[in-house]
Tab-separated table of C-alpha atoms and ligand atoms in Angstrom:
chain	number	residue	atom	x	y	z
C	22	MET	CA	49.144	59.690	-44.265
C	23	GLU	CA	46.859	59.029	-41.320
C	24	ILE	CA	44.860	61.824	-39.722
C	25	TYR	CA	43.113	60.578	-36.617
C	26	LEU	CA	40.238	62.864	-35.654
C	27	ASP	CA	38.120	60.407	-33.677
C	28	ASN	CA	39.556	61.142	-30.258
C	29	ALA	CA	36.184	60.959	-28.506
C	30	ALA	CA	36.105	57.268	-29.481
C	31	THR	CA	39.601	56.574	-28.210
C	32	THR	CA	43.026	58.196	-28.045
C	33	LYS	CA	46.581	57.290	-28.911
C	34	VAL	CA	48.615	56.081	-25.934
C	35	CYS	CA	51.054	58.836	-24.913
C	36	PRO	CA	54.779	58.018	-24.554
C	37	GLU	CA	54.681	58.425	-20.749
C	38	ALA	CA	51.874	55.839	-20.473
C	39	ALA	CA	53.496	53.428	-22.939
C	40	GLN	CA	56.764	53.599	-20.992
C	41	ALA	CA	54.991	52.932	-17.687
C	42	ALA	CA	53.175	49.908	-19.157
C	43	LEU	CA	56.365	48.531	-20.719
C	44	ASN	CA	58.195	48.803	-17.407
C	45	VAL	CA	55.468	46.819	-15.628
C	46	MET	CA	55.239	44.204	-18.387
C	47	THR	CA	58.942	43.540	-18.694
C	48	GLU	CA	60.648	44.605	-15.434
C	49	ASN	CA	58.278	45.032	-12.501
C	50	TYR	CA	55.844	42.288	-13.429
C	51	GLY	CA	55.101	41.015	-9.928
C	52	ASN	CA	51.589	40.530	-8.566
C	53	PRO	CA	50.713	43.365	-6.164
C	54	SER	CA	49.228	40.783	-3.760
C	55	SER	CA	52.415	38.677	-3.553
C	56	ALA	CA	54.228	38.757	-0.218
C	57	HIS	CA	57.761	39.147	-1.592
C	58	ALA	CA	59.905	41.974	-2.887
C	59	MET	CA	58.555	41.817	-6.449
C	60	GLY	CA	55.002	41.853	-5.123
C	61	ARG	CA	55.795	44.809	-2.886
C	62	GLN	CA	57.350	46.684	-5.803
C	63	ALA	CA	54.237	46.013	-7.908
C	64	GLU	CA	52.051	47.216	-5.025
C	65	LYS	CA	54.095	50.392	-4.837
C	66	ILE	CA	53.467	51.007	-8.535
C	67	LEU	CA	49.751	50.322	-8.036
C	68	GLU	CA	49.482	52.770	-5.155
C	69	SER	CA	51.482	55.385	-6.976
C	70	ALA	CA	49.059	55.153	-9.932
C	71	ARG	CA	46.164	55.499	-7.462
C	72	ASP	CA	47.794	58.647	-6.050
C	73	GLN	CA	48.175	60.019	-9.585
C	74	LEU	CA	44.483	59.417	-10.328
C	75	ALA	CA	43.528	60.908	-6.961
C	76	SER	CA	45.575	64.038	-7.747
C	77	ALA	CA	43.918	64.394	-11.143
C	78	LEU	CA	40.487	64.109	-9.488
C	79	GLU	CA	41.525	66.194	-6.462
C	80	ALA	CA	40.337	63.316	-4.301
C	81	ASN	CA	41.869	61.117	-1.611
C	82	SER	CA	43.673	57.981	-2.751
C	83	GLY	CA	41.261	55.882	-0.667
C	84	GLU	CA	38.420	57.142	-2.842
C	85	VAL	CA	39.871	55.794	-6.135
C	86	PHE	CA	39.137	52.210	-7.248
C	87	PHE	CA	40.506	50.744	-10.474
C	88	THR	CA	38.199	48.914	-12.877
C	89	SER	CA	38.577	47.536	-16.404
C	90	CYS	CA	36.866	50.434	-18.243
C	91	GLY	CA	34.416	53.303	-17.995
C	92	THR	CA	31.542	50.927	-18.709
C	93	GLU	CA	32.477	48.754	-15.736
C	94	SER	CA	32.730	51.794	-13.455
C	95	ILE	CA	29.278	52.972	-14.563
C	96	ASN	CA	27.705	49.511	-14.174
C	97	TRP	CA	29.248	49.091	-10.744
C	98	ALA	CA	28.218	52.579	-9.603
C	99	LEU	CA	24.610	52.304	-10.750
C	100	THR	CA	23.925	48.684	-9.813
C	101	SER	CA	25.495	48.940	-6.375
C	102	ALA	CA	24.132	52.403	-5.554
C	103	ALA	CA	20.596	51.263	-6.403
C	104	GLN	CA	21.118	48.181	-4.231
C	105	LEU	CA	22.503	50.269	-1.350
C	106	MET	CA	19.532	52.641	-1.412
C	107	ARG	CA	16.730	50.168	-2.136
C	108	ARG	CA	15.066	50.502	1.276
C	109	ARG	CA	14.619	54.247	0.792
C	110	GLY	CA	12.996	54.044	-2.624
C	111	LYS	CA	13.218	52.707	-6.138
C	112	HIS	CA	13.136	55.795	-8.324
C	113	ILE	CA	16.126	56.558	-10.555
C	114	ILE	CA	16.730	59.582	-12.790
C	115	THR	CA	19.029	59.736	-15.786
C	116	GLY	CA	19.237	61.586	-19.113
C	117	ALA	CA	18.183	60.579	-22.623
C	118	ALA	CA	21.563	61.687	-24.023
C	119	GLU	CA	23.615	59.489	-21.668
C	120	HIS	CA	26.055	56.866	-22.940
C	121	ALA	CA	24.749	53.342	-23.632
C	122	ALA	CA	26.624	52.097	-20.543
C	123	THR	CA	24.325	54.199	-18.349
C	124	LEU	CA	21.136	53.712	-20.338
C	125	ASN	CA	21.539	49.936	-20.448
C	126	ALA	CA	22.592	49.632	-16.791
C	127	VAL	CA	19.479	51.592	-15.842
C	128	ALA	CA	17.359	49.442	-18.184
C	129	GLU	CA	18.570	46.369	-16.251
C	130	LEU	CA	17.576	48.034	-12.978
C	131	LYS	CA	14.158	48.751	-14.450
C	132	LYS	CA	13.726	45.042	-15.175
C	133	ASN	CA	14.448	44.482	-11.479
C	134	GLY	CA	11.620	46.702	-10.292
C	135	TYR	CA	13.146	50.187	-10.257
C	136	GLU	CA	11.212	53.069	-11.764
C	137	VAL	CA	13.219	55.229	-14.150
C	138	SER	CA	12.653	58.836	-15.252
C	139	ILE	CA	14.624	59.882	-18.315
C	140	ILE	CA	15.182	63.619	-18.718
C	141	LYS	CA	15.293	65.129	-22.190
C	142	PRO	CA	18.457	67.116	-22.923
C	143	GLN	CA	18.574	70.778	-23.860
C	144	LYS	CA	19.300	71.854	-27.425
C	145	ASP	CA	23.060	71.209	-27.074
C	146	GLY	CA	22.747	67.793	-25.396
C	147	SER	CA	23.351	68.944	-21.813
C	148	THR	CA	20.863	68.495	-18.965
C	149	ALA	CA	19.306	71.499	-17.223
C	150	ALA	CA	19.348	71.551	-13.422
C	151	SER	CA	15.740	72.821	-13.503
C	152	ASP	CA	14.681	69.679	-15.416
C	153	LEU	CA	16.364	67.520	-12.783
C	154	ALA	CA	14.590	69.490	-10.041
C	155	ALA	CA	11.235	68.820	-11.718
C	156	ALA	CA	11.959	65.062	-11.937
C	157	LEU	CA	13.124	64.612	-8.305
C	158	ARG	CA	10.674	62.749	-6.037
C	159	ASP	CA	10.630	61.726	-2.382
C	160	ASP	CA	11.529	58.178	-3.405
C	161	THR	CA	14.378	59.162	-5.786
C	162	VAL	CA	17.462	57.241	-4.679
C	163	LEU	CA	19.846	57.666	-7.583
C	164	VAL	CA	20.626	60.297	-10.220
C	165	SER	CA	23.109	59.627	-13.026
C	166	LEU	CA	24.158	62.370	-15.437
C	167	MET	CA	27.226	62.863	-17.594
C	168	LEU	CA	29.647	65.782	-17.315
C	169	VAL	CA	30.487	66.036	-21.031
C	170	ASN	CA	28.358	64.492	-23.735
C	171	ASN	CA	30.405	62.165	-25.935
C	172	GLU	CA	28.655	63.142	-29.160
C	173	THR	CA	28.225	66.901	-28.828
C	174	GLY	CA	30.743	67.921	-26.164
C	175	ALA	CA	27.934	69.664	-24.241
C	176	ILE	CA	28.817	70.283	-20.610
C	177	THR	CA	26.216	69.651	-17.902
C	178	ASP	CA	26.530	71.804	-14.792
C	179	ILE	CA	26.963	68.899	-12.355
C	180	PRO	CA	27.497	71.156	-9.279
C	181	ALA	CA	24.095	72.753	-10.062
C	182	ILE	CA	22.566	69.249	-10.349
C	183	ALA	CA	24.073	68.325	-6.959
C	184	ALA	CA	22.725	71.566	-5.488
C	185	GLU	CA	19.172	70.709	-6.637
C	186	ILE	CA	19.408	67.321	-4.919
C	187	LYS	CA	20.617	69.010	-1.718
C	188	LYS	CA	17.993	71.745	-1.905
C	189	VAL	CA	15.147	69.278	-1.417
C	190	ASN	CA	17.048	67.359	1.268
C	191	SER	CA	17.038	64.272	-0.906
C	192	SER	CA	19.291	61.425	0.120
C	193	ALA	CA	19.621	60.368	-3.539
C	194	LEU	CA	23.141	59.431	-4.579
C	195	LEU	CA	24.583	61.263	-7.582
C	196	HIS	CA	26.712	59.404	-10.131
C	197	CYS	CA	28.541	61.365	-12.791
C	198	ASP	CA	29.866	59.774	-15.975
C	199	ALA	CA	32.955	61.956	-16.368
C	200	VAL	CA	34.565	59.734	-19.016
C	201	GLN	CA	34.627	62.562	-21.582
C	202	GLY	CA	35.190	65.385	-19.105
C	203	PHE	CA	38.187	63.942	-17.266
C	204	LEU	CA	41.384	65.803	-18.146
C	205	LYS	CA	39.547	67.800	-20.803
C	206	ILE	CA	37.804	70.312	-18.555
C	207	PRO	CA	39.174	71.000	-15.064
C	208	PHE	CA	37.150	69.720	-12.111
C	209	ALA	CA	37.700	68.591	-8.542
C	210	ALA	CA	35.656	65.601	-7.375
C	211	LYS	CA	34.400	67.422	-4.295
C	212	ASP	CA	33.360	70.493	-6.294
C	213	LEU	CA	31.293	68.380	-8.705
C	214	GLY	CA	29.268	67.261	-5.697
C	215	ALA	CA	28.856	63.716	-7.045
C	216	ASP	CA	29.062	60.678	-4.758
C	217	LEU	CA	30.368	58.502	-7.574
C	218	ILE	CA	32.421	59.479	-10.630
C	219	SER	CA	33.383	57.199	-13.532
C	220	VAL	CA	36.478	57.768	-15.675
C	221	SER	CA	38.234	55.736	-18.360
C	222	GLY	CA	41.885	55.366	-19.371
C	223	HIS	CA	41.656	55.110	-23.143
C	224	LYS	CA	40.015	58.525	-23.527
C	225	VAL	CA	43.016	60.197	-21.889
C	226	HIS	CA	45.969	58.580	-23.694
C	227	ALA	CA	46.221	55.446	-21.537
C	228	PRO	CA	45.565	51.981	-23.017
C	229	LYS	CA	42.156	50.379	-23.374
C	230	GLY	CA	41.115	48.094	-20.545
C	231	VAL	CA	41.387	50.365	-17.517
C	232	GLY	CA	38.998	52.718	-15.772
C	233	ALA	CA	38.391	54.026	-12.290
C	234	LEU	CA	35.480	54.734	-10.010
C	235	TYR	CA	35.689	57.565	-7.509
C	236	ILE	CA	33.627	56.732	-4.447
C	237	ARG	CA	33.122	59.673	-2.085
C	238	GLY	CA	34.419	58.606	1.336
C	239	GLY	CA	35.842	55.387	-0.155
C	240	LYS	CA	34.848	52.208	1.673
C	241	LYS	CA	32.704	54.207	4.122
C	242	LEU	CA	29.947	54.580	1.531
C	243	ASN	CA	29.360	50.809	1.831
C	244	LEU	CA	28.997	50.239	-1.885
C	245	SER	CA	28.883	46.524	-2.611
C	246	PRO	CA	31.391	45.060	-5.095
C	247	LEU	CA	30.464	44.218	-8.668
C	248	LEU	CA	33.066	41.440	-8.789
C	249	VAL	CA	33.770	39.268	-5.747
C	250	GLY	CA	36.819	37.115	-5.187
C	251	GLY	CA	40.176	38.222	-3.778
C	252	ALA	CA	40.867	41.224	-1.580
C	253	GLN	CA	42.077	43.519	-4.349
C	254	GLU	CA	40.903	47.149	-4.353
C	255	SER	CA	40.009	46.905	-0.647
C	256	GLY	CA	37.755	43.957	-1.431
C	257	LEU	CA	35.538	46.113	-3.673
C	258	ARG	CA	36.837	44.947	-7.050
C	259	ALA	CA	38.278	41.469	-7.016
C	260	GLY	CA	40.672	40.191	-9.679
C	261	THR	CA	44.414	40.628	-10.112
C	262	GLU	CA	44.977	44.262	-11.001
C	263	ALA	CA	45.805	45.008	-14.671
C	264	LEU	CA	48.990	46.687	-13.529
C	265	PRO	CA	50.444	47.614	-16.952
C	266	ASN	CA	47.212	49.450	-17.797
C	267	ILE	CA	46.860	50.934	-14.330
C	268	ALA	CA	50.466	52.207	-14.255
C	269	ALA	CA	49.909	53.681	-17.726
C	270	PHE	CA	46.653	55.313	-16.585
C	271	GLY	CA	48.527	56.883	-13.658
C	272	ALA	CA	51.270	58.195	-15.949
C	273	ALA	CA	48.746	59.548	-18.482
C	274	ALA	CA	46.766	61.223	-15.680
C	275	LYS	CA	49.909	62.840	-14.307
C	276	GLU	CA	50.915	64.101	-17.737
C	277	GLY	CA	47.375	65.235	-18.616
C	278	LEU	CA	46.953	67.052	-15.304
C	279	SER	CA	50.249	68.911	-15.522
C	280	HIS	CA	49.349	70.234	-18.999
C	281	LEU	CA	45.552	70.432	-18.688
C	282	GLN	CA	45.234	74.135	-19.494
C	283	GLU	CA	47.797	74.010	-22.285
C	284	TYR	CA	46.297	70.951	-24.039
C	285	SER	CA	42.692	72.103	-23.590
C	286	GLY	CA	43.550	75.577	-24.896
C	287	GLN	CA	45.315	74.036	-27.874
C	288	MET	CA	42.321	71.805	-28.714
C	289	LEU	CA	39.851	74.657	-28.278
C	290	ARG	CA	41.818	76.909	-30.633
C	291	LEU	CA	41.852	74.153	-33.270
C	292	LYS	CA	38.137	73.527	-32.780
C	293	GLU	CA	37.357	77.233	-33.205
C	294	ALA	CA	39.582	77.534	-36.284
C	295	CYS	CA	37.887	74.466	-37.746
C	296	ILE	CA	34.398	75.918	-37.142
C	297	ALA	CA	35.452	79.273	-38.631
C	298	ARG	CA	36.726	77.730	-41.856
C	299	LEU	CA	33.964	75.144	-42.225
C	300	THR	CA	31.177	77.683	-41.780
C	301	VAL	CA	32.688	80.007	-44.397
C	302	GLU	CA	33.190	77.218	-46.931
C	303	ASN	CA	29.907	75.404	-46.295
C	304	PRO	CA	27.079	77.906	-45.859
C	305	ASN	CA	24.583	75.155	-44.952
C	306	LEU	CA	26.744	73.758	-42.170
C	307	LEU	CA	25.249	73.562	-38.674
C	308	VAL	CA	27.392	73.403	-35.553
C	309	LEU	CA	25.750	71.055	-33.059
C	310	SER	CA	28.564	71.251	-30.562
C	311	GLY	CA	28.841	72.139	-26.914
C	312	ALA	CA	31.695	73.788	-25.066
C	313	ALA	CA	34.126	70.888	-24.441
C	314	PRO	CA	37.419	71.577	-26.225
C	315	HIS	CA	37.875	68.152	-27.823
C	316	ILE	CA	34.516	67.438	-29.490
C	317	LEU	CA	33.063	69.167	-32.534
C	318	ASN	CA	29.781	67.941	-33.968
C	319	ILE	CA	28.727	69.418	-37.280
C	320	SER	CA	25.969	68.637	-39.704
C	321	LEU	CA	25.566	69.175	-43.412
C	322	PRO	CA	21.819	68.631	-43.793
C	323	GLY	CA	20.993	66.757	-46.986
C	324	TYR	CA	24.409	65.049	-47.042
C	325	LYS	CA	24.964	61.541	-45.664
C	326	SER	CA	27.435	61.079	-42.804
C	327	GLU	CA	28.588	57.670	-44.062
C	328	VAL	CA	29.343	59.018	-47.542
C	329	LEU	CA	31.325	61.931	-46.122
C	330	MET	CA	33.157	59.590	-43.738
C	331	ASN	CA	34.109	57.232	-46.565
C	332	TYR	CA	35.282	60.137	-48.711
C	333	LEU	CA	37.479	61.412	-45.878
C	334	GLU	CA	38.717	57.913	-45.062
C	335	ALA	CA	39.977	57.536	-48.638
C	336	ARG	CA	42.268	60.473	-47.793
C	337	GLY	CA	43.355	58.840	-44.532
C	338	ILE	CA	41.162	61.115	-42.382
C	339	TYR	CA	39.194	59.369	-39.643
C	340	VAL	CA	36.107	60.940	-38.081
C	341	SER	CA	32.854	59.385	-36.862
C	342	LYS	CA	29.158	59.954	-37.154
C	343	SER	CA	28.231	59.366	-33.522
C	344	SER	CA	29.409	57.273	-30.601
C	345	ALA	CA	31.746	54.411	-31.590
C	346	CYS	CA	29.657	52.099	-29.389
C	347	LYS	CA	26.690	52.731	-31.636
C	348	LYS	CA	28.019	50.836	-34.694
C	349	GLY	CA	25.401	52.109	-37.122
C	350	GLY	CA	21.893	53.326	-36.391
C	351	ARG	CA	20.803	56.869	-35.697
C	352	SER	CA	22.355	58.818	-32.885
C	353	HIS	CA	20.049	58.641	-29.843
C	354	VAL	CA	21.715	61.814	-28.558
C	355	LEU	CA	20.896	63.941	-31.599
C	356	GLU	CA	17.401	62.416	-31.683
C	357	ALA	CA	16.860	63.297	-28.017
C	358	MET	CA	17.951	66.866	-28.819
C	359	GLY	CA	14.946	67.011	-31.155
C	360	LEU	CA	16.945	67.505	-34.349
C	361	PRO	CA	15.263	66.691	-37.672
C	362	PRO	CA	16.312	63.455	-39.469
C	363	ALA	CA	18.139	65.327	-42.280
C	364	VAL	CA	20.352	67.068	-39.709
C	365	ILE	CA	21.049	63.832	-37.802
C	366	ASP	CA	21.825	61.907	-40.981
C	367	GLY	CA	24.352	64.535	-42.091
C	368	ALA	CA	26.184	64.781	-38.759
C	369	LEU	CA	29.888	64.176	-38.220
C	370	ARG	CA	31.768	64.066	-34.929
C	371	ILE	CA	35.320	65.364	-34.986
C	372	GLY	CA	37.463	64.560	-31.952
C	373	PHE	CA	40.638	66.512	-31.147
C	374	SER	CA	43.541	65.508	-28.926
C	375	ARG	CA	46.750	67.066	-27.696
C	376	PHE	CA	48.425	65.469	-30.750
C	377	THR	CA	46.091	67.121	-33.293
C	378	THR	CA	47.795	69.701	-35.522
C	379	GLN	CA	46.628	72.686	-37.541
C	380	GLU	CA	47.719	70.934	-40.748
C	381	GLU	CA	45.413	68.030	-39.918
C	382	ILE	CA	42.481	70.396	-39.425
C	383	HIS	CA	43.234	72.048	-42.764
C	384	ALA	CA	43.295	68.624	-44.434
C	385	LEU	CA	39.885	67.875	-42.898
C	386	CYS	CA	38.430	71.178	-44.098
C	387	ASP	CA	39.908	70.616	-47.585
C	388	GLY	CA	38.381	67.136	-47.575
C	389	LEU	CA	34.919	68.357	-46.605
C	390	ARG	CA	35.046	71.168	-49.172
C	391	ASP	CA	36.032	68.726	-51.929
C	392	ALA	CA	33.469	66.140	-50.799
C	393	ALA	CA	30.709	68.724	-50.981
C	394	ASN	CA	31.839	69.900	-54.425
C	395	GLU	CA	32.308	66.445	-55.907
C	396	LEU	CA	29.534	64.476	-54.282
C	397	TYR	CA	26.725	66.924	-53.834
C	398	PRO	CA	27.206	69.881	-56.178
C	399	VAL	CA	23.441	70.491	-56.390
C	400	LEU	CA	23.306	71.305	-52.682
C	401	ARG	CA	25.983	74.004	-52.926
E	204	PLP	N1	30.766	57.189	-21.059
E	204	PLP	C1	31.092	58.012	-22.067
E	204	PLP	C2	30.579	59.404	-22.053
E	204	PLP	C3	31.903	57.555	-23.115
E	204	PLP	O1	32.208	58.369	-24.123
E	204	PLP	C4	32.369	56.213	-23.076
E	204	PLP	C5	33.188	55.668	-24.179
E	204	PLP	O2	32.786	55.665	-25.322
E	204	PLP	C6	32.008	55.405	-21.990
E	204	PLP	C7	31.216	55.928	-21.005
E	204	PLP	C8	32.490	53.985	-21.883
E	204	PLP	O3	33.846	53.941	-21.554
E	204	PLP	P1	34.720	52.626	-21.911
E	204	PLP	O4	34.914	52.622	-23.386
E	204	PLP	O5	36.001	52.815	-21.152
E	204	PLP	O6	33.958	51.463	-21.420
């Protein structure tokens, strides 16, 4: 039996996406740039996937650019936005609880002479608009904050962040890492108020190896490309399009959008049921989680995450202790939230998806109850 509860790390490809990829790999395998019927058919599939992403973001198709992953979208957005704005200033603001893709892209910019302010998160891992307001300066040219934190599920009020930038008449561009928010909480690109939005396929039941960057106004923003070469993606992202992945991303976005409320409601109910049972059975348990429906972060202070993970894995239950990109080491997110080491070291992240069942959640709760009884009876 395999119980996959690490859906913030990655998700299973849904049948609609798998079918779309198979079709492109085996039937419509032309190159979208080829000037013959098979090329035109491939281009049609490409543009239809773009329309599907645009619908899911409530954006125009000309504002959606395909990339190879969320990390690429973030790197492109931050590097090129900083470059575009460099004559106005060199101050960048981001958050301490951001994903490594953002923190390391910003660290590279710092090496190239940009000044970086890093805002501490609130207790749940989200960023307060008032903290952003306090960090804004006349020479701030770029702000990058995530919509949903990948470790705690905390939601940052991005429209309020955008409003603070507007309030002081700043020309700073706003990038939002919406990799964990996309198709989990409803949002329209224009309502977020961000100039740039990064999303990733494998978090929403599409394969790994595809992402997208929303650029407000599309080519008009004058963002420079990260990769140069051919004329793909309006010349902004060269390289033959990964059409199987892109078609699958489009299909997954269409499916996710049409059932957004249903799937999110389902995940939220499971998350709440899980919290209810875990807190009754484990009186020491702390819930470190935010409001996103698919991420639950709990801690059993005094216990060790790795030991609990191994115990659960022996039963075929897969959870994680922090971001999958972290591969060991303490969670920088929980540290930035100011949590004590014993709480951080006993933390587990449980990730739900539309495929998660009540039986699986019961198996997890049984597993944690038995782990606590068998491994740490003195703490009970
Ligand atoms: N941003 C967040 C919040 C994430 O959770 C992830 C994935 O772990 C990424 C960015 C990177 O996305 P990708 O794995 O597609 O590069």
